[in-house]
Amino acid sequence: MTISYTIKHYDSIDSTNLEARRLIGQNCGHGTVVTAESQTDGKGRLGRAWNSARGAGLWFSVVLEPRIPVHQVSLYSFAAAVSVAEGIQLSTGLSSQVKWPNDVLLKGRKVCGILLELVAERNQPVRVIIGIGINANQQMEDFPEDVQHKAVSLAMETGKSIDRKQVLDAVLDRLAFYSAELEQNGFAAIRETWTALSCVSGKAVQIVQQGKPVLYGTALGLDDDGALLVQSEHGTERITAGDVSLRAADGGYAV
């Protein structure tokens, strides 16, 4: 299914994902995009607060009706990650990398986070909400102190103001392409592209998983379901959730 986008823009909102969920309750269509100048209750993975500086970032959520089995819907997060990376390249010329499960980095610092939500309402088609936050025009002082060492914006890297609409259009264009690729040809091609853009494949990593001991090993790549395969001292481990950090030159782990 191709995507004909309908964009709903807000000056300020609690969260573009929450508004997308409300619009789904009103039976909004495939390709609805919610954008906002600022969010008062933006969230990242695991319920973490997402700083949404007014007018500086690109905060948006895309509603899709998936054409793949429900148990594979998480694969849209990989389609979104490569779409963001390629959209940034096309609109700004910056080369970025993807980090499992759903971050986009510039020179090792986070420029984008992605949050995927599945919505299955009674008597309605299943929908997936892809929430995307891209740091566009922030300067270092715009970020909270506790993340300044690991966050970056497109403007900080280019040294000039970013046209957020141009970035949005480029990302949405790539998302239409990769969504169709996933639905028509499966995960293989997206996995290949994601692997080429990955900052973790073949690297020493630390995996922090809720309720489990910290795992150390070498990231091997993705399996058919998007799980991260890690070679540890116990063999090949299949990671379906967790926070990944890369080993730095000093032996510590970062980002």
XYZ file of N, CA and C in Angstrom:
765
model
N 0.850 -1.195 0.000
C 0.000 0.000 0.000
C 0.885 1.245 0.000
N 0.657 2.141 -0.934
C 1.389 3.398 -0.939
C 0.832 4.306 0.152
N 1.572 5.332 0.476
C 1.159 6.235 1.543
C 0.855 7.609 0.974
N -0.367 8.062 1.195
C -0.738 9.436 0.885
C -0.868 10.146 2.232
N 0.098 10.991 2.544
C 0.162 11.561 3.887
C -0.845 12.696 4.089
N -1.435 12.731 5.283
C -2.262 13.841 5.734
C -1.621 14.387 6.996
N -1.141 15.626 6.952
C -0.394 16.188 8.075
C -1.294 17.081 8.927
N -1.283 16.809 10.243
C -2.009 17.609 11.220
C -0.969 18.264 12.127
N -0.866 19.582 12.059
C 0.183 20.305 12.786
C -0.400 21.032 13.990
N 0.313 20.977 15.113
C -0.112 21.612 16.355
C 0.994 22.529 16.863
N 0.578 23.604 17.505
C 1.564 24.501 18.101
C 2.173 23.834 19.334
N 1.326 23.382 20.253
C 1.788 22.678 21.449
C 0.808 21.554 21.757
N 1.364 20.427 22.184
C 0.537 19.251 22.438
C 1.231 18.414 23.501
N 0.466 17.556 24.167
C 1.101 16.707 25.172
C 2.133 15.792 24.525
N 1.744 15.115 23.473
C 2.652 14.212 22.762
C 2.040 13.880 21.419
N 2.855 13.859 20.381
C 2.326 13.525 19.054
C 1.837 12.072 19.020
N 2.480 11.183 19.771
C 1.994 9.799 19.821
C 0.628 9.711 20.500
N 0.444 10.476 21.590
C -0.851 10.462 22.271
C -1.944 11.024 21.364
N -1.632 12.097 20.632
C -2.624 12.657 19.709
C -2.912 11.678 18.577
N -1.895 10.987 18.090
C -2.114 9.975 17.058
C -3.059 8.891 17.565
N -2.872 8.493 18.823
C -3.756 7.478 19.410
C -5.200 7.997 19.503
N -5.349 9.266 19.862
C -6.695 9.847 19.921
C -7.333 9.889 18.534
N -6.526 10.234 17.528
C -7.054 10.293 16.163
C -7.429 8.905 15.651
N -6.686 7.894 16.079
C -7.054 6.524 15.723
C -8.436 6.196 16.286
N -8.715 6.696 17.502
C -10.038 6.503 18.096
C -11.139 7.150 17.277
N -10.749 8.146 16.445
C -11.697 8.798 15.543
C -11.603 8.219 14.128
N -10.909 7.073 14.042
C -10.765 6.332 12.784
C -10.006 7.120 11.720
N -8.885 7.737 12.128
C -8.065 8.462 11.153
C -7.470 7.498 10.136
N -7.041 8.030 9.027
C -6.605 7.188 7.929
C -5.135 6.802 7.962
N -4.800 5.792 7.177
C -3.430 5.360 6.929
C -2.633 6.542 6.378
N -1.496 6.850 7.009
C -0.680 7.953 6.546
C -0.926 9.264 7.260
N -1.739 9.248 8.321
C -1.911 10.457 9.124
C -0.599 10.775 9.838
N -0.176 12.043 9.758
C 1.066 12.479 10.404
C 0.730 13.605 11.367
N 1.120 13.448 12.621
C 0.915 14.471 13.644
C 2.263 15.148 13.913
N 2.328 16.459 13.730
C 3.559 17.205 14.026
C 3.247 18.277 15.066
N 4.273 18.711 15.796
C 4.072 19.727 16.828
C 5.323 20.578 16.982
N 5.093 21.857 17.296
C 6.209 22.747 17.603
C 6.844 22.383 18.939
N 6.006 21.939 19.880
C 6.528 21.526 21.177
C 5.622 20.460 21.765
N 6.184 19.642 22.666
C 5.439 18.624 23.391
C 5.639 18.860 24.892
N 4.564 18.737 25.639
C 4.671 18.905 27.085
C 4.855 17.583 27.807
N 4.618 16.485 27.110
C 4.732 15.169 27.741
C 5.323 14.161 26.763
N 6.359 14.588 26.035
C 6.998 13.687 25.077
C 7.689 12.533 25.793
N 7.616 11.359 25.185
C 8.201 10.172 25.792
C 9.121 9.453 24.806
N 10.161 8.846 25.359
C 11.029 7.970 24.590
C 10.762 6.532 24.979
N 11.724 5.666 24.715
C 11.589 4.270 25.097
C 11.505 4.129 26.608
N 10.765 3.089 27.043
C 10.657 2.728 28.458
C 10.085 3.866 29.305
N 9.268 4.727 28.653
C 8.615 5.799 29.382
C 9.509 6.955 29.764
N 10.736 7.000 29.237
C 11.654 8.078 29.578
C 11.172 9.402 28.988
N 11.377 10.471 29.729
C 10.986 11.800 29.233
C 11.838 12.170 28.025
N 11.199 12.827 27.048
C 11.911 13.278 25.857
C 11.841 14.795 25.821
N 12.988 15.439 25.871
C 13.038 16.895 25.853
C 12.639 17.412 24.476
N 11.602 18.256 24.432
C 11.059 18.729 23.156
C 11.143 20.248 23.074
N 12.334 20.759 22.877
C 12.544 22.201 22.820
C 11.652 22.837 21.756
N 10.972 23.894 22.143
C 9.989 24.522 21.258
C 10.628 25.067 19.979
N 10.066 24.633 18.850
C 10.492 25.146 17.557
C 11.867 24.710 17.106
N 12.569 23.930 17.938
C 13.947 23.570 17.609
C 14.050 22.185 16.996
N 13.214 21.273 17.472
C 13.280 19.902 16.978
C 12.180 19.584 15.995
N 12.222 18.381 15.511
C 11.213 17.873 14.590
C 10.520 16.717 15.293
N 9.317 16.982 15.801
C 8.586 15.997 16.590
C 7.352 15.565 15.800
N 7.274 14.294 15.459
C 6.123 13.851 14.666
C 5.849 12.362 14.853
N 4.602 11.994 14.570
C 4.164 10.602 14.646
C 3.406 10.257 13.377
N 3.642 9.047 12.888
C 3.024 8.580 11.649
C 2.142 7.383 11.964
N 0.900 7.421 11.494
C -0.031 6.311 11.681
C -0.075 5.478 10.401
N 0.183 4.193 10.544
C 0.126 3.281 9.403
C -0.781 2.101 9.721
N -1.404 1.557 8.674
C -2.120 0.286 8.786
C -1.190 -0.785 8.224
N -0.537 -1.559 9.083
C 0.468 -2.509 8.610
C -0.124 -3.610 7.747
N 0.669 -4.010 6.767
C 0.286 -5.115 5.877
C 1.243 -6.285 6.069
N 1.625 -6.494 7.329
C 2.447 -7.636 7.703
C 1.822 -8.238 8.948
N 2.157 -9.487 9.288
C 1.586 -10.095 10.496
C 1.857 -9.257 11.741
N 0.912 -9.277 12.670
C 1.017 -8.441 13.867
C 2.308 -8.711 14.632
N 2.757 -9.967 14.691
C 3.951 -10.278 15.468
C 5.225 -9.717 14.838
N 5.122 -9.188 13.615
C 6.287 -8.602 12.954
C 6.262 -7.071 12.928
N 5.264 -6.476 13.545
C 5.085 -5.026 13.457
C 6.300 -4.260 13.978
N 7.040 -4.834 14.929
C 8.228 -4.145 15.456
C 9.258 -3.854 14.368
N 9.171 -4.556 13.241
C 10.123 -4.333 12.149
C 9.970 -2.940 11.530
N 8.823 -2.297 11.748
C 8.661 -0.930 11.245
C 9.654 0.031 11.904
N 10.126 -0.309 13.107
C 11.096 0.578 13.749
C 12.407 0.597 12.972
N 12.776 -0.529 12.352
C 13.995 -0.564 11.539
C 13.774 0.180 10.223
N 12.571 0.044 9.656
C 12.240 0.811 8.455
C 12.309 2.306 8.751
N 11.823 2.690 9.938
C 11.846 4.103 10.317
C 13.276 4.591 10.534
N 14.112 3.765 11.173
C 15.492 4.186 11.455
C 16.273 4.442 10.170
N 16.173 3.537 9.208
C 16.919 3.754 7.964
C 16.304 4.910 7.177
N 15.002 5.123 7.316
C 14.356 6.257 6.645
C 14.866 7.580 7.205
N 15.028 7.642 8.533
C 15.559 8.853 9.154
C 17.001 9.086 8.720
N 17.818 8.036 8.759
C 19.221 8.182 8.370
C 19.355 8.661 6.927
N 18.584 8.065 6.039
C 18.661 8.468 4.631
C 18.025 9.842 4.418
N 16.949 10.130 5.156
C 16.323 11.444 5.037
C 17.253 12.557 5.485
N 18.003 12.317 6.563
C 18.983 13.294 7.023
C 20.074 13.499 5.974
N 20.530 12.404 5.393
C 21.568 12.498 4.353
C 21.072 13.314 3.163
N 19.860 13.034 2.713
C 19.315 13.711 1.537
C 19.054 15.193 1.790
N 18.629 15.543 2.998
C 18.227 16.925 3.268
C 19.339 17.797 3.824
N 20.358 17.187 4.433
C 21.425 17.983 5.051
C 22.821 17.600 4.589
N 22.968 16.418 3.979
C 24.284 15.938 3.577
C 25.042 15.240 4.686
N 24.457 15.155 5.891
C 25.128 14.514 7.017
C 24.967 13.001 6.969
N 26.039 12.294 7.270
C 25.996 10.836 7.330
C 25.783 10.414 8.779
N 24.749 9.620 9.006
C 24.436 9.165 10.350
C 24.477 7.647 10.411
N 24.387 7.124 11.620
C 24.380 5.685 11.837
C 23.170 5.304 12.679
N 22.787 4.030 12.604
C 21.680 3.531 13.399
C 22.234 2.657 14.521
N 21.533 2.688 15.657
C 21.930 1.876 16.802
C 20.722 1.105 17.296
N 20.900 -0.191 17.456
C 19.807 -1.040 17.923
C 19.340 -0.599 19.306
N 17.990 -0.561 19.571
C 16.983 -0.975 18.605
C 16.447 0.140 17.709
N 16.528 1.404 18.145
C 15.818 2.430 17.375
C 16.359 3.840 17.550
N 17.661 3.981 17.594
C 18.274 5.310 17.670
C 19.034 5.617 16.384
N 19.178 6.913 16.107
C 20.028 7.372 15.004
C 21.080 8.299 15.608
N 22.343 8.080 15.234
C 23.457 8.810 15.819
C 24.223 9.607 14.769
N 24.803 10.715 15.218
C 25.754 11.482 14.419
C 27.069 11.500 15.186
N 28.094 10.911 14.620
C 29.418 10.852 15.261
C 29.319 10.361 16.703
N 28.498 9.341 16.888
C 28.402 8.698 18.187
C 27.453 9.345 19.173
N 26.774 10.427 18.774
C 25.834 11.082 19.682
C 24.422 11.039 19.085
N 23.451 10.960 19.972
C 22.068 10.718 19.545
C 21.438 11.960 18.923
N 20.932 11.786 17.710
C 20.237 12.870 17.027
C 18.761 12.564 16.852
N 18.387 11.301 17.012
C 16.996 10.904 16.788
C 16.648 9.684 17.626
N 15.441 9.704 18.174
C 14.879 8.539 18.842
C 13.563 8.163 18.184
N 13.241 6.884 18.228
C 12.026 6.367 17.583
C 11.258 5.531 18.591
N 9.961 5.749 18.671
C 9.102 4.996 19.585
C 7.945 4.407 18.796
N 7.816 3.085 18.851
C 6.791 2.369 18.090
C 5.685 1.914 19.032
N 4.436 2.115 18.643
C 3.304 1.658 19.440
C 2.298 0.953 18.534
N 1.809 -0.173 19.007
C 0.777 -0.934 18.292
C -0.570 -0.613 18.906
N -1.551 -0.320 18.068
C -2.905 -0.024 18.544
C -3.869 -1.013 17.891
N -4.520 -1.810 18.723
C -5.487 -2.798 18.223
C -6.821 -2.533 18.912
N -7.681 -1.786 18.244
C -8.990 -1.454 18.785
C -10.041 -2.404 18.228
N -11.047 -2.667 19.029
C -12.101 -3.580 18.614
C -12.809 -3.073 17.368
N -13.011 -3.969 16.420
C -13.737 -3.671 15.173
C -13.045 -2.617 14.316
N -11.743 -2.390 14.546
C -10.978 -1.479 13.710
C -9.713 -2.179 13.246
N -9.173 -1.761 12.099
C -7.917 -2.377 11.647
C -6.784 -2.054 12.619
N -5.832 -2.955 12.709
C -4.649 -2.716 13.536
C -3.883 -1.537 12.968
N -3.412 -0.669 13.835
C -2.571 0.447 13.412
C -1.251 0.414 14.172
N -0.253 0.992 13.568
C 1.022 1.190 14.243
C 1.334 2.682 14.221
N 1.779 3.194 15.369
C 2.192 4.594 15.478
C 3.710 4.620 15.546
N 4.325 5.347 14.622
C 5.776 5.515 14.627
C 6.073 6.931 15.090
N 6.528 7.064 16.327
C 6.881 8.368 16.872
C 8.355 8.657 16.626
N 8.657 9.812 16.065
C 10.031 10.165 15.701
C 10.364 11.549 16.248
N 11.486 11.629 16.932
C 11.976 12.922 17.426
C 13.376 13.171 16.892
N 13.541 14.217 16.102
C 14.839 14.547 15.514
C 15.306 15.889 16.066
N 16.502 15.910 16.621
C 17.098 17.165 17.091
C 17.570 17.948 15.865
N 16.908 19.053 15.590
C 17.193 19.808 14.367
C 18.016 21.064 14.631
N 17.426 22.027 15.357
C 18.084 23.327 15.501
C 18.538 23.651 16.922
N 18.566 22.651 17.802
C 19.058 22.903 19.163
C 20.546 23.228 19.156
N 20.935 24.024 20.153
C 22.332 24.207 20.496
C 22.578 23.462 21.809
N 23.825 23.289 22.177
C 24.149 22.463 23.332
C 23.379 22.886 24.584
N 23.248 24.207 24.792
C 22.587 24.683 26.009
C 21.092 24.371 26.038
N 20.517 23.980 24.904
C 19.098 23.624 24.858
C 18.827 22.240 25.430
N 19.859 21.414 25.543
C 19.679 20.070 26.078
C 19.856 20.070 27.589
N 19.123 19.210 28.292
C 19.361 19.059 29.734
C 20.814 18.671 29.989
N 21.357 19.128 31.109
C 22.783 18.894 31.392
C 23.147 17.419 31.386
N 22.215 16.567 31.835
C 22.561 15.152 31.958
C 22.660 14.428 30.624
N 22.237 15.076 29.530
C 22.350 14.422 28.217
C 23.246 15.200 27.252
N 23.804 16.327 27.702
C 24.601 17.152 26.794
C 25.804 16.401 26.221
N 26.333 15.453 26.967
C 27.512 14.720 26.498
C 27.174 13.663 25.454
N 25.869 13.357 25.290
C 25.509 12.294 24.352
C 24.437 12.699 23.337
N 24.043 13.968 23.334
C 23.041 14.449 22.380
C 23.680 15.415 21.390
N 23.075 15.514 20.211
C 23.573 16.411 19.177
C 22.390 16.807 18.300
N 22.525 17.912 17.586
C 21.488 18.321 16.645
C 22.087 18.455 15.248
N 21.213 18.496 14.265
C 21.661 18.683 12.885
C 22.347 20.041 12.723
N 21.807 21.064 13.400
C 22.400 22.397 13.298
C 23.796 22.439 13.908
N 23.994 21.728 15.009
C 25.307 21.698 15.647
C 26.343 21.072 14.715
N 25.932 20.098 13.925
C 26.867 19.421 13.023
C 27.095 20.186 11.726
N 26.059 20.858 11.220
C 26.209 21.588 9.952
C 26.690 23.015 10.163
N 26.467 23.557 11.366
C 26.828 24.940 11.630
C 25.859 25.940 11.038
N 24.679 25.486 10.652
C 23.689 26.403 10.086
C 22.282 25.951 10.455
N 21.320 26.868 10.290
C 19.922 26.577 10.615
C 19.369 25.508 9.664
N 18.553 24.628 10.215
C 18.001 23.515 9.449
C 16.562 23.800 9.053
N 16.231 23.541 7.809
C 14.855 23.629 7.323
C 14.143 22.348 7.751
N 13.356 22.431 8.811
C 12.733 21.227 9.367
C 11.751 20.577 8.397
N 11.044 21.374 7.614
C 10.104 20.789 6.656
C 10.843 19.968 5.604
N 11.993 20.451 5.190
C 12.772 19.708 4.206
C 13.197 18.348 4.764
N 13.598 18.327 6.029
C 13.974 17.063 6.665
C 12.753 16.160 6.788
N 11.627 16.720 7.238
C 10.399 15.942 7.380
C 9.989 15.313 6.053
N 9.989 16.095 4.992
C 9.584 15.583 3.678
C 10.500 14.444 3.229
N 11.792 14.607 3.455
C 12.742 13.576 3.036
C 12.537 12.284 3.822
N 12.322 12.404 5.139
C 12.109 11.211 5.967
C 10.810 10.507 5.590
N 9.739 11.278 5.398
C 8.452 10.670 5.036
C 8.534 9.979 3.676
N 9.271 10.559 2.753
C 9.447 9.937 1.444
C 10.150 8.589 1.574
N 11.224 8.537 2.365
C 11.954 7.279 2.558
C 11.112 6.280 3.346
N 10.302 6.771 4.290
C 9.455 5.868 5.063
C 8.407 5.205 4.172
N 7.865 5.955 3.218
C 6.922 5.356 2.272
C 7.606 4.245 1.484
N 8.850 4.496 1.068
C 9.600 3.495 0.305
C 9.870 2.245 1.136
N 10.401 2.431 2.347
C 10.797 1.269 3.145
C 9.605 0.534 3.746
N 8.501 1.226 3.991
C 7.283 0.532 4.427
C 6.786 -0.394 3.330
N 6.782 0.109 2.096
C 6.375 -0.726 0.965
C 7.329 -1.892 0.775
N 8.624 -1.635 0.945
C 9.631 -2.697 0.824
C 9.377 -3.797 1.855
N 9.103 -3.401 3.075
C 8.843 -4.365 4.139
C 7.589 -5.176 3.856
N 6.549 -4.512 3.414
C 5.266 -5.177 3.208
C 5.259 -6.065 1.965
N 6.012 -5.684 0.952
C 5.983 -6.437 -0.305
C 7.084 -7.487 -0.406
N 8.253 -7.198 0.183
C 9.406 -8.082 -0.020
C 10.017 -8.621 1.270
N 9.434 -8.272 2.418
C 9.944 -8.797 3.671
C 11.088 -7.968 4.239
N 11.670 -8.470 5.314
C 12.629 -7.725 6.104
C 14.049 -7.748 5.548
N 14.352 -8.676 4.656
C 15.740 -8.920 4.247
C 16.441 -7.670 3.722
N 15.809 -6.941 2.809
C 16.461 -5.770 2.209
C 16.656 -4.662 3.236
N 15.676 -4.468 4.112
C 15.812 -3.445 5.151
C 16.911 -3.841 6.125
N 16.970 -5.114 6.467
C 18.022 -5.583 7.369
C 19.394 -5.322 6.755
N 19.536 -5.539 5.468
C 20.815 -5.292 4.790
C 21.190 -3.816 4.859
N 20.215 -2.935 4.606
C 20.473 -1.500 4.668
C 20.787 -1.074 6.093
N 20.008 -1.577 7.053
C 20.231 -1.244 8.458
C 21.635 -1.676 8.888
N 22.050 -2.862 8.483
C 23.364 -3.375 8.858
C 24.475 -2.495 8.297
N 24.289 -2.018 7.060
C 25.296 -1.140 6.445
C 25.410 0.185 7.191
N 24.322 0.613 7.836
C 24.308 1.882 8.561
C 24.593 1.706 10.051
N 24.707 0.465 10.501
C 24.789 0.174 11.928
C 26.130 0.577 12.534
N 26.060 1.104 13.764
C 27.284 1.420 14.504
C 27.640 0.309 15.476
N 26.803 -0.725 15.574
C 27.051 -1.774 16.569
C 27.553 -3.082 15.968
N 27.225 -3.363 14.715
C 27.593 -4.653 14.124
C 29.105 -4.855 14.151
N 29.536 -5.981 14.728
C 30.951 -6.306 14.812
C 31.682 -5.613 15.944
N 30.949 -4.860 16.781
C 31.581 -4.090 17.858
C 31.360 -4.751 19.221
N 32.280 -4.476 20.142
C 32.115 -4.914 21.525
C 31.021 -4.077 22.179
N 30.058 -4.748 22.815
C 28.907 -4.055 23.377
C 28.605 -4.529 24.794
N 27.876 -3.684 25.478
C 27.305 -4.008 26.783
C 25.791 -3.916 26.637
N 25.068 -4.933 27.097
C 23.617 -4.954 27.003
C 23.031 -4.939 28.407
N 22.222 -3.935 28.701
C 21.529 -3.858 29.981
C 20.069 -4.220 29.749
N 19.615 -5.307 30.388
C 18.248 -5.779 30.259
C 17.585 -5.797 31.621
N 16.335 -5.400 31.656
C 15.625 -5.335 32.920
C 15.544 -6.722 33.568
N 15.963 -6.793 34.814
C 15.853 -8.036 35.562
C 16.867 -9.099 35.213
N 17.881 -8.744 34.405
C 18.892 -9.715 33.994
C 20.287 -9.162 34.243
N 21.280 -10.055 34.388
C 22.659 -9.576 34.541
C 23.112 -8.826 33.286
N 24.020 -7.872 33.461
C 24.576 -7.146 32.320
C 25.318 -8.141 31.424
N 25.070 -8.039 30.125
C 25.675 -8.955 29.153
C 26.757 -8.226 28.363
N 27.922 -8.878 28.207
C 29.007 -8.323 27.409
C 29.294 -9.273 26.250
N 29.584 -8.711 25.096
C 29.900 -9.556 23.954
C 30.147 -8.736 22.704
N 30.076 -9.399 21.566
C 30.256 -8.749 20.272
C 28.955 -8.828 19.492
N 28.458 -7.679 19.034
C 27.215 -7.654 18.254
C 27.465 -8.265 16.882
N 26.624 -9.226 16.509
C 26.786 -9.918 15.233
C 25.876 -9.357 14.148
N 24.720 -8.860 14.526
C 23.752 -8.381 13.536
C 22.351 -8.712 13.976
N 21.403 -8.665 13.048
C 19.991 -8.896 13.338
C 19.551 -10.256 12.839
N 18.590 -10.857 13.550
C 17.982 -12.070 13.010
C 16.749 -11.683 12.199
N 15.966 -12.660 11.761
C 14.829 -12.396 10.877
C 13.717 -11.594 11.546
N 13.713 -11.562 12.875
C 12.672 -10.835 13.601
C 13.173 -9.513 14.185
N 14.407 -9.125 13.835
C 14.937 -7.859 14.315
C 15.634 -7.943 15.662
N 15.728 -9.140 16.237
C 16.469 -9.290 17.493
C 17.956 -9.107 17.214
N 18.680 -8.583 18.211
C 20.120 -8.392 18.083
C 20.829 -9.663 18.532
N 21.697 -10.179 17.675
C 22.482 -11.368 18.002
C 23.824 -10.923 18.559
N 24.172 -11.452 19.723
C 25.403 -11.069 20.409
C 26.184 -12.325 20.767
N 27.450 -12.329 20.392
C 28.333 -13.442 20.755
C 28.939 -13.141 22.120
N 28.551 -13.900 23.135
C 29.074 -13.719 24.481
C 29.891 -14.939 24.870
N 30.398 -14.948 26.088
C 31.168 -16.094 26.559
C 30.306 -17.344 26.703
N 28.983 -17.153 26.668
C 28.066 -18.282 26.798
C 27.566 -18.787 25.444
N 27.973 -18.139 24.352
C 27.503 -18.513 23.030
C 26.760 -17.363 22.380
N 25.964 -17.665 21.376
C 25.202 -16.624 20.684
C 23.911 -16.344 21.434
N 23.751 -15.099 21.846
C 22.575 -14.673 22.600
C 21.654 -13.882 21.674
N 20.352 -14.071 21.869
C 19.342 -13.358 21.080
C 18.685 -12.319 21.990
N 18.905 -11.035 21.673
C 18.422 -9.945 22.518
C 17.192 -9.311 21.870
N 16.080 -9.302 22.594
C 14.849 -8.719 22.058
C 14.501 -7.381 22.691
N 15.130 -7.066 23.815
C 14.904 -5.771 24.475
C 16.107 -5.444 25.332
N 16.432 -4.169 25.430
C 17.558 -3.773 26.263
C 18.229 -2.519 25.733
N 19.154 -1.997 26.514
C 19.931 -0.826 26.132
C 21.339 -1.260 25.753
N 21.790 -0.822 24.592
C 23.103 -1.207 24.066
C 24.080 -0.053 24.219
N 25.261 -0.348 24.762
C 26.345 0.635 24.840
C 27.566 0.063 24.141
N 28.305 0.927 23.464
C 29.516 0.511 22.764
C 30.732 0.686 23.664
N 31.682 -0.227 23.540
C 32.906 -0.091 24.323
C 33.771 1.017 23.742
N 34.195 1.930 24.595
C 35.023 3.058 24.168
C 36.496 2.686 24.254
N 37.351 3.586 23.762
C 38.795 3.333 23.724
C 39.375 3.158 25.124
N 38.740 3.802 26.136
C 39.256 3.686 27.497
C 38.752 2.446 28.219
N 37.990 1.622 27.494
C 37.485 0.386 28.080
C 36.113 0.517 28.698
N 35.616 1.748 28.824
C 34.279 1.950 29.344
C 33.233 1.786 28.242
N 31.970 2.009 28.591
C 30.879 1.870 27.625
C 30.085 3.164 27.576
N 29.733 3.579 26.363
C 29.070 4.864 26.205
C 27.963 4.804 25.163
N 27.026 5.750 25.291
C 25.856 5.939 24.429
C 24.968 4.697 24.475
